[in-house]
Coordinates of C-alpha atoms in Angstrom, one line a residue:
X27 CA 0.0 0.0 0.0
X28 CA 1.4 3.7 -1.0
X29 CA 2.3 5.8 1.8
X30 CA 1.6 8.5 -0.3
X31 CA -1.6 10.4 1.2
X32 CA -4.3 11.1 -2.0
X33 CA -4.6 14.3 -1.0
X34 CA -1.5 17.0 1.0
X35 CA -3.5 18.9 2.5
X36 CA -0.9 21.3 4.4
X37 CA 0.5 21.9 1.2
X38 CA -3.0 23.3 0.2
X39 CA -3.1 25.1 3.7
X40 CA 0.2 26.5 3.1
X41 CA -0.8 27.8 -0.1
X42 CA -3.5 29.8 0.9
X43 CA -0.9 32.1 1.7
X44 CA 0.0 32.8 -2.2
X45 CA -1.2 36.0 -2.6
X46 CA -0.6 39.1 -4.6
X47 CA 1.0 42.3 -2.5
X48 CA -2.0 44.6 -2.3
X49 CA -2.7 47.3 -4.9
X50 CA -0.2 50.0 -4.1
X51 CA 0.4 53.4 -6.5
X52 CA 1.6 55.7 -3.3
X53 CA 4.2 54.1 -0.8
X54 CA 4.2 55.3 3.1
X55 CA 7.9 57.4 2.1
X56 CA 5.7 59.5 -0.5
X57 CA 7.4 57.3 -3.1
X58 CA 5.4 56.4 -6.8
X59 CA 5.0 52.8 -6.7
X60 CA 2.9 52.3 -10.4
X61 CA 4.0 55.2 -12.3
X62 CA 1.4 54.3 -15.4
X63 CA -1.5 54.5 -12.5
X64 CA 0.0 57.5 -10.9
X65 CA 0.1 59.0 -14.6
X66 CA -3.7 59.2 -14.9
X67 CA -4.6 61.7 -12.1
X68 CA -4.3 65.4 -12.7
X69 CA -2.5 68.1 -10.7
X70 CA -6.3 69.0 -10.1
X71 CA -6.9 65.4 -9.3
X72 CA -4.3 64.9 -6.6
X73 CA -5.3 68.2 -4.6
X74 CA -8.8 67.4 -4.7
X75 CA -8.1 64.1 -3.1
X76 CA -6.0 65.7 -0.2
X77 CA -8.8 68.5 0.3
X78 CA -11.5 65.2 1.0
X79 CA -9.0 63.6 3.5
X80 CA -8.5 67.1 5.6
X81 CA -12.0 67.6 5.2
X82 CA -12.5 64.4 6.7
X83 CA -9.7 64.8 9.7
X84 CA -11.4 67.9 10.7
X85 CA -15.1 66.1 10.7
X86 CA -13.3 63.7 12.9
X87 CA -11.2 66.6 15.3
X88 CA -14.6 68.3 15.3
X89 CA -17.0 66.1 16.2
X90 CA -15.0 64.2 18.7
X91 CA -15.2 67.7 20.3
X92 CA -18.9 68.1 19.9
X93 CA -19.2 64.5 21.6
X94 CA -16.7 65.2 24.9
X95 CA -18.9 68.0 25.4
X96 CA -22.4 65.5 25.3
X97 CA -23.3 67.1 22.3
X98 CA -23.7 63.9 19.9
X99 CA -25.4 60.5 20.3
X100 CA -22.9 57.6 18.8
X101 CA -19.7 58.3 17.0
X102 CA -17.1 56.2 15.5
X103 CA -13.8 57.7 14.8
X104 CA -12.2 57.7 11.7
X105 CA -9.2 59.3 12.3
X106 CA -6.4 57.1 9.7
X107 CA -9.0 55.4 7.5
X108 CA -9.5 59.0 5.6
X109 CA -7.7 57.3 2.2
X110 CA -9.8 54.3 2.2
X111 CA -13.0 55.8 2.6
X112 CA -12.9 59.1 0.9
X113 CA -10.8 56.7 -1.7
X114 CA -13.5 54.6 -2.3
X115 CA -16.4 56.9 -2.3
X116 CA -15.6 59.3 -5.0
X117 CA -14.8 56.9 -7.2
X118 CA -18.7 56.5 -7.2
X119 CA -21.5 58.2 -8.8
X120 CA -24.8 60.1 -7.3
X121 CA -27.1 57.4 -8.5
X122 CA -25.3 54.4 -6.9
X123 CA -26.9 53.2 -3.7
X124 CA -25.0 53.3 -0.2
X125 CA -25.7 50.8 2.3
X126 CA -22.6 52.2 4.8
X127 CA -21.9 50.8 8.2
X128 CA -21.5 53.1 11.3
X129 CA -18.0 54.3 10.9
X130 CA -19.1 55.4 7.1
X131 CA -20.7 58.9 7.9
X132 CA -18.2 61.0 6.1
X133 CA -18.9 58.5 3.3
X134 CA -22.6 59.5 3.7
X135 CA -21.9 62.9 3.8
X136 CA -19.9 62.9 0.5
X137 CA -22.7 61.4 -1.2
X138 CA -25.0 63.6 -0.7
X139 CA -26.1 64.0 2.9
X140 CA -25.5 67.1 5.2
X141 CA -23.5 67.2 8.2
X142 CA -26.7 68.7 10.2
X143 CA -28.4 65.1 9.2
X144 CA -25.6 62.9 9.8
X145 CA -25.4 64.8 13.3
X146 CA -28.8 64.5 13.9
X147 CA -28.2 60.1 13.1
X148 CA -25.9 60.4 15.5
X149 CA -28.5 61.6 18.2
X150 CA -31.5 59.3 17.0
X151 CA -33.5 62.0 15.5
X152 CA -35.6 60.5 12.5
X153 CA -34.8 64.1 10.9
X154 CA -31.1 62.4 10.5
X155 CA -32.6 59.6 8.1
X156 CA -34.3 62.3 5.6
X157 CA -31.1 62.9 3.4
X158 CA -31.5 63.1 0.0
X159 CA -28.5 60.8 -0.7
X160 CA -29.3 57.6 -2.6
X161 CA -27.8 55.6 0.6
X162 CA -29.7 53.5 3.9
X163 CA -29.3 55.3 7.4
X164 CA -25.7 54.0 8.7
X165 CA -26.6 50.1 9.9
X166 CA -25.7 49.7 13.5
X167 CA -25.6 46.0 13.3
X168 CA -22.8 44.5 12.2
X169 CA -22.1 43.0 8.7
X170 CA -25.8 43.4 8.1
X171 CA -25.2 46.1 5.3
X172 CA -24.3 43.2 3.3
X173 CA -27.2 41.7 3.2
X174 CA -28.8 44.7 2.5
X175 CA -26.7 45.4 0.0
X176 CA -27.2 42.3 -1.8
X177 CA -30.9 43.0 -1.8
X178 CA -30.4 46.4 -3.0
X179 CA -28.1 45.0 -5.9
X180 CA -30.8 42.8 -6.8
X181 CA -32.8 45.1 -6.9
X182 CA -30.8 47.4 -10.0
X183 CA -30.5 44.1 -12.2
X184 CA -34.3 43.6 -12.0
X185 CA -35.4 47.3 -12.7
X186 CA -32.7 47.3 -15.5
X187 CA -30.9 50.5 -14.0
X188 CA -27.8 51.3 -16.2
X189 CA -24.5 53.1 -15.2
X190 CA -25.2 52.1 -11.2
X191 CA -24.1 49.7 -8.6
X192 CA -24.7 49.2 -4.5
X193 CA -21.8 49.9 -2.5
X194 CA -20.9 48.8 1.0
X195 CA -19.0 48.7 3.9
X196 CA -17.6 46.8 6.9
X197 CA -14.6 46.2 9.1
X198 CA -12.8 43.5 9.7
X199 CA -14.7 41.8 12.4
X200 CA -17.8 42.4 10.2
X201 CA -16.4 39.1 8.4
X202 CA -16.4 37.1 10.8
X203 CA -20.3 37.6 11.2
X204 CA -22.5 35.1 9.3
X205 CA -24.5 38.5 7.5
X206 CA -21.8 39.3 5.6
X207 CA -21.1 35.7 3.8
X208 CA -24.7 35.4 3.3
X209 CA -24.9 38.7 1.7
X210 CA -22.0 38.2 -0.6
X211 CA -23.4 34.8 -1.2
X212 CA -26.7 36.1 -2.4
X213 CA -25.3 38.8 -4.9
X214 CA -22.9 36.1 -6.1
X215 CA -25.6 33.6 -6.9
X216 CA -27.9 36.7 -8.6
X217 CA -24.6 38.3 -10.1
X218 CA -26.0 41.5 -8.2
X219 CA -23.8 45.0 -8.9
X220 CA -22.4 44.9 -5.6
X221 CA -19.2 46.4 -4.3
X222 CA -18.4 45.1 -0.7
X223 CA -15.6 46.8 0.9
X224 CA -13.5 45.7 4.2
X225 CA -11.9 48.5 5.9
X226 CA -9.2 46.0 7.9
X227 CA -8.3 48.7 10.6
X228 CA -7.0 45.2 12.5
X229 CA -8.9 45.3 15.4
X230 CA -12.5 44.1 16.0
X231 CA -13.0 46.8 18.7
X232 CA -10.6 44.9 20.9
X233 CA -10.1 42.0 19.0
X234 CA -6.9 41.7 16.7
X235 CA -7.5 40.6 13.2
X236 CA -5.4 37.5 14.0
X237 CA -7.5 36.2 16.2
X238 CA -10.5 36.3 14.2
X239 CA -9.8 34.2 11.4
X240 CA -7.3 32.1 10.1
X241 CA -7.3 33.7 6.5
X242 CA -4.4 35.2 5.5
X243 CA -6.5 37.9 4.0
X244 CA -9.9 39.0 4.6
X245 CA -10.5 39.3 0.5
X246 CA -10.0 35.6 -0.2
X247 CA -13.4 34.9 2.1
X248 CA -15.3 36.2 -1.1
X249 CA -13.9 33.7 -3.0
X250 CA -16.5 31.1 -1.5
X251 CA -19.2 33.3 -3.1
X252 CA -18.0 33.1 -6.3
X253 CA -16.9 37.0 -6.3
X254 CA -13.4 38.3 -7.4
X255 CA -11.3 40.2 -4.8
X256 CA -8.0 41.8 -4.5
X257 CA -6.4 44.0 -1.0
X258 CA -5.7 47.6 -1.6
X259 CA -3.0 49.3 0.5
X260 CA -5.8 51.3 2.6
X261 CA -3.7 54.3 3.6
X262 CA -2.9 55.3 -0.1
X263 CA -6.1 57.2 -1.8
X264 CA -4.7 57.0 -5.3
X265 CA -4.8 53.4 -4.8
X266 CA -8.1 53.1 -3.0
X267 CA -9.7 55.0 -5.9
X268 CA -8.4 53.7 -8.7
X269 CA -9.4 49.5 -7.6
X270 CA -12.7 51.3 -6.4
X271 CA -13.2 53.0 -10.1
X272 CA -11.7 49.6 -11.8
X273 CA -14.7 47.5 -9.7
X274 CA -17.3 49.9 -10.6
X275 CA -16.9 49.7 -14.6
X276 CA -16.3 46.1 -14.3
X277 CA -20.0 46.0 -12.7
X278 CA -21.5 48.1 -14.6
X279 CA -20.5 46.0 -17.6
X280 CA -22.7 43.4 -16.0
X281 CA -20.0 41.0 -14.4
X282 CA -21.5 40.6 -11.0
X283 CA -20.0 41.9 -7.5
X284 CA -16.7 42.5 -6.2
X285 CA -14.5 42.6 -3.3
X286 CA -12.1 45.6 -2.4
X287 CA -10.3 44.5 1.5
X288 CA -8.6 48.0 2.2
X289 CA -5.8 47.8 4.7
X290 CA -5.7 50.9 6.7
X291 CA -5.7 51.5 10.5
X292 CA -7.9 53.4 13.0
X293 CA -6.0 55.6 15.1
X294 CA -7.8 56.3 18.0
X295 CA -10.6 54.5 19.5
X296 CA -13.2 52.2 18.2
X297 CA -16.2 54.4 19.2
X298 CA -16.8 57.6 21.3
X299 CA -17.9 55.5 24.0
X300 CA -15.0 55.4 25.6
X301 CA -12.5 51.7 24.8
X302 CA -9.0 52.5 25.4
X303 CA -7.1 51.3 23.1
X304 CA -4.0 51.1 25.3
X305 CA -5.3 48.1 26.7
X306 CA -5.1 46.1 23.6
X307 CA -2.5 48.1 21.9
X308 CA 1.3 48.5 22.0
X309 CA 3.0 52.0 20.7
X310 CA 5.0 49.6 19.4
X311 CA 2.8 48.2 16.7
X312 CA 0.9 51.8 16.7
X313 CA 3.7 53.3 15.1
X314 CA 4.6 51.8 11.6
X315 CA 1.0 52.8 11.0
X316 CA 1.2 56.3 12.3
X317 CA 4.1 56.9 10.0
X318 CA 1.7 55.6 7.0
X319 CA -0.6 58.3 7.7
X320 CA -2.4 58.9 4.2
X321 CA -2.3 62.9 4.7
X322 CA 1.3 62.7 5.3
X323 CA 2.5 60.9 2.0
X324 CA -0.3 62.9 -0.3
X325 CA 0.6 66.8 2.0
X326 CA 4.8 65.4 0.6
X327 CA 4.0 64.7 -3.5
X328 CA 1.9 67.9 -3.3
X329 CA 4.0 69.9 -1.5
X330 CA 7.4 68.7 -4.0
X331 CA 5.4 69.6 -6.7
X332 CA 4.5 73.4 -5.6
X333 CA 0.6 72.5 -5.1
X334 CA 0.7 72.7 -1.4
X335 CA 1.8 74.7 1.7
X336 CA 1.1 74.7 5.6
X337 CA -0.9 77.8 5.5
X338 CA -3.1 76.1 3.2
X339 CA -3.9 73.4 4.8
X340 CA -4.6 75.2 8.0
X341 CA -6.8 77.6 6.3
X342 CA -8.8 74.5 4.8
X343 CA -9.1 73.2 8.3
X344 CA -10.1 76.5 9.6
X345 CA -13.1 76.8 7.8
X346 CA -14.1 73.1 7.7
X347 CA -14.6 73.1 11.7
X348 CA -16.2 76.6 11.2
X349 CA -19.0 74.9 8.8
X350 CA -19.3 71.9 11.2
X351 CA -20.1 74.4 14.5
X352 CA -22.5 75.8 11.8
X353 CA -24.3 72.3 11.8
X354 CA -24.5 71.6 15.2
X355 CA -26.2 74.7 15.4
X356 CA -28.9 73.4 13.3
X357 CA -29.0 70.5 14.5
X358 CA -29.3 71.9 17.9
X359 CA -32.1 73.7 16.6
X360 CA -34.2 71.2 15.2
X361 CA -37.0 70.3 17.7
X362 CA -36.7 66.6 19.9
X363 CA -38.6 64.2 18.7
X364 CA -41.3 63.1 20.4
X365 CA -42.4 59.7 22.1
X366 CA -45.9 60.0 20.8
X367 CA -44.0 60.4 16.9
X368 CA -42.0 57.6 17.6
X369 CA -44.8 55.3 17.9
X370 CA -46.9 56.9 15.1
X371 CA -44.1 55.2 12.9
X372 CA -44.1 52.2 13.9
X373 CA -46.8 50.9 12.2
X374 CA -49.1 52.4 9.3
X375 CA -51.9 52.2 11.0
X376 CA -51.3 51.7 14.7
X377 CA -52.7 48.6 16.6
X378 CA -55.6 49.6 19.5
X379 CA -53.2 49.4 22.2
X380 CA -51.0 51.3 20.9
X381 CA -52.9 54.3 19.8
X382 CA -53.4 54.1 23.4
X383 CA -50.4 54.8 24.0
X384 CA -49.9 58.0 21.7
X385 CA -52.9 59.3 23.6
X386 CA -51.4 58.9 26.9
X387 CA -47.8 60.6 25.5
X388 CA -49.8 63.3 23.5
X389 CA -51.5 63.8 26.6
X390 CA -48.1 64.1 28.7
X391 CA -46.4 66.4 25.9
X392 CA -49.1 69.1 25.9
X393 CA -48.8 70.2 29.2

């Protein structure tokens, strides 16, 4: 009898760990890593992109403020992940359809929504879901924009809508939740435009990403679900856009979904709640990633090539926080929403007991 096993299966295991190097155009020493890529973005192009990620470093120096002084409901900083998600969202278009994930808000914003509204999300006020963006209210639950997402891409193939895709986020924990397979299941089966993105920040709140899955990368889980996937260097915008641009037109073409897995890294804490990430972080892995900050290689090409100065910047950031105190203004200004609303809602036509109930609240709220 052959000693020979039919089938060497650590030889498959260990080659699970052939993968390509993620998508890089931008290196972390400011250094043009795909020159041809690189090539196809205008001096316009490039300033635009570092305008978005200050914008969005100020939304988060802002409103973690606004929330140490109990002036918002639920934040999640984004401090570090500005590449991948500004990256990623202007390489869409108006009429695609956002199904974004908690930390997402200055994704929402950008397509379309105010700050006022996504301040007023934050608080629970139903005047935060009225946006005019073509996008869901930010989904608390997590990995559950995936399967909304899949529905939603369903949802464009049947009505036949050209030139538009879903789009969708998560982190890396979201993964490991059963939501997000079955979602990229379901718009792999249907060939649904949907592009799922993993923002791989590395820690599942507390969590590190190596002790949530063996997969040596977070895109190959898509492969179950029939879907192509690559990793993008997360912290590089000109990267993040361009695979985010690439995934869209290959959709649109009417290939079915994709996966983007962004590595980037969140710099502060997981939420304004309060986790400290000194308890389940070292300085000494915080700091490679500090040094990759996206602003700081983009602020260095800019600045070498004349398009770019300090007093710029600060300027830019100036009147970004100026507009933001604007919109906690109106949002301050908006009235609370009442109990007896709240359970109007609910139902279309409410049940006997409770239209009871928005008696006795409507009675309460008129004295």
């Amino acid at each position: 009898m052959a000693n020979k096993p039919i089938v060497d299966f650590e030889a498959i295991k260990n080659n699970l760990s052939n993968v390509s190097k993620p998508i890089q155009v931008l290196n972390e020493n400011a250094e043009i890593t795909d020159q041809e890529i690189f090539d196809t973005f205008s001096d316009d192009d490039l300033v635009e992109f570092m305008k978005k990620m200050v914008w969005e470093r100020a939304l988060h120096e802002q409103t973690m403020n606004f929330s140490r002084q109990g002036r918002m409901g639920f934040y999640a900083p984004t401090e570090g992940e500005e590449a991948s998600e500004m990256g990623t969202v202007l390489a869409m278009k108006k009429q695609d359809y956002l199904l974004p994930a908690y930390r997402d808000v200055p994704q929402l914003i950008q397509h379309g929504a105010t700050v006022t509204e996504a301040y007023l999300w934050s608080r629970g006020h139903v005047v935060g879901n009225k946006f005019k963006a073509r996008s869901m209210m930010p989904q608390i639950i997590i990995g559950a924009a995936y399967v909304e997402a899949a529905g939603v891409g369903l949802g464009i193939k049947k009505n036949k809508e050209e030139d538009t895709i879903a789009f969708t986020y998560t982190g890396d924990g979201g993964t490991s939740q059963g939501d997000s397979y079955e979602g990229m299941n379901f718009a792999g089966a249907y060939q649904a435009p949907v592009l799922f993105i993993v923002q791989n920040n590395g820690f599942a709140i507390s969590t590190p990403r190596v002790k949530q899955t063996a997969a040596p990368t977070l895109a190959q889980k898509a492969v179950a679900a029939g879907i192509p996937s690559v990793q993008v260097d997360g912290m590089d915008i000109l990267a993040c856009y361009a695979v985010a641009k690439a995934a869209r037109d290959y959709m649109v073409a009417g290939n079915g979904p994709v996966m983007i897995e962004t590595l980037t890294y969140r710099f502060g804490a997981h939420s304004s709640a309060g986790d400290d990430p000194k308890r389940y972080r070292t300085k000494e892995q915080e700091q490679p990633w500090f040094e990759k900050d996206p602003l700081i290689r983009l602020r260095k090409v800019l600045e070498d090539k004349g398009l770019w100065s300090e007093e710029q910047e600060d300027k830019l950031v100036d009147e970004y926080k100026a507009s933001f105190k604007e919109a906690i203004k109106e949002a301050d200004n908006v009235a609370p929403d009442k109990v007896s609303d709240m359970l109007k809602r609910t139902f279309e036509i409410p049940t006997p007991e409770m239209k009871q109930e928005i008696d006795k609240f409507e009675a309460k709220e008129s004295k």
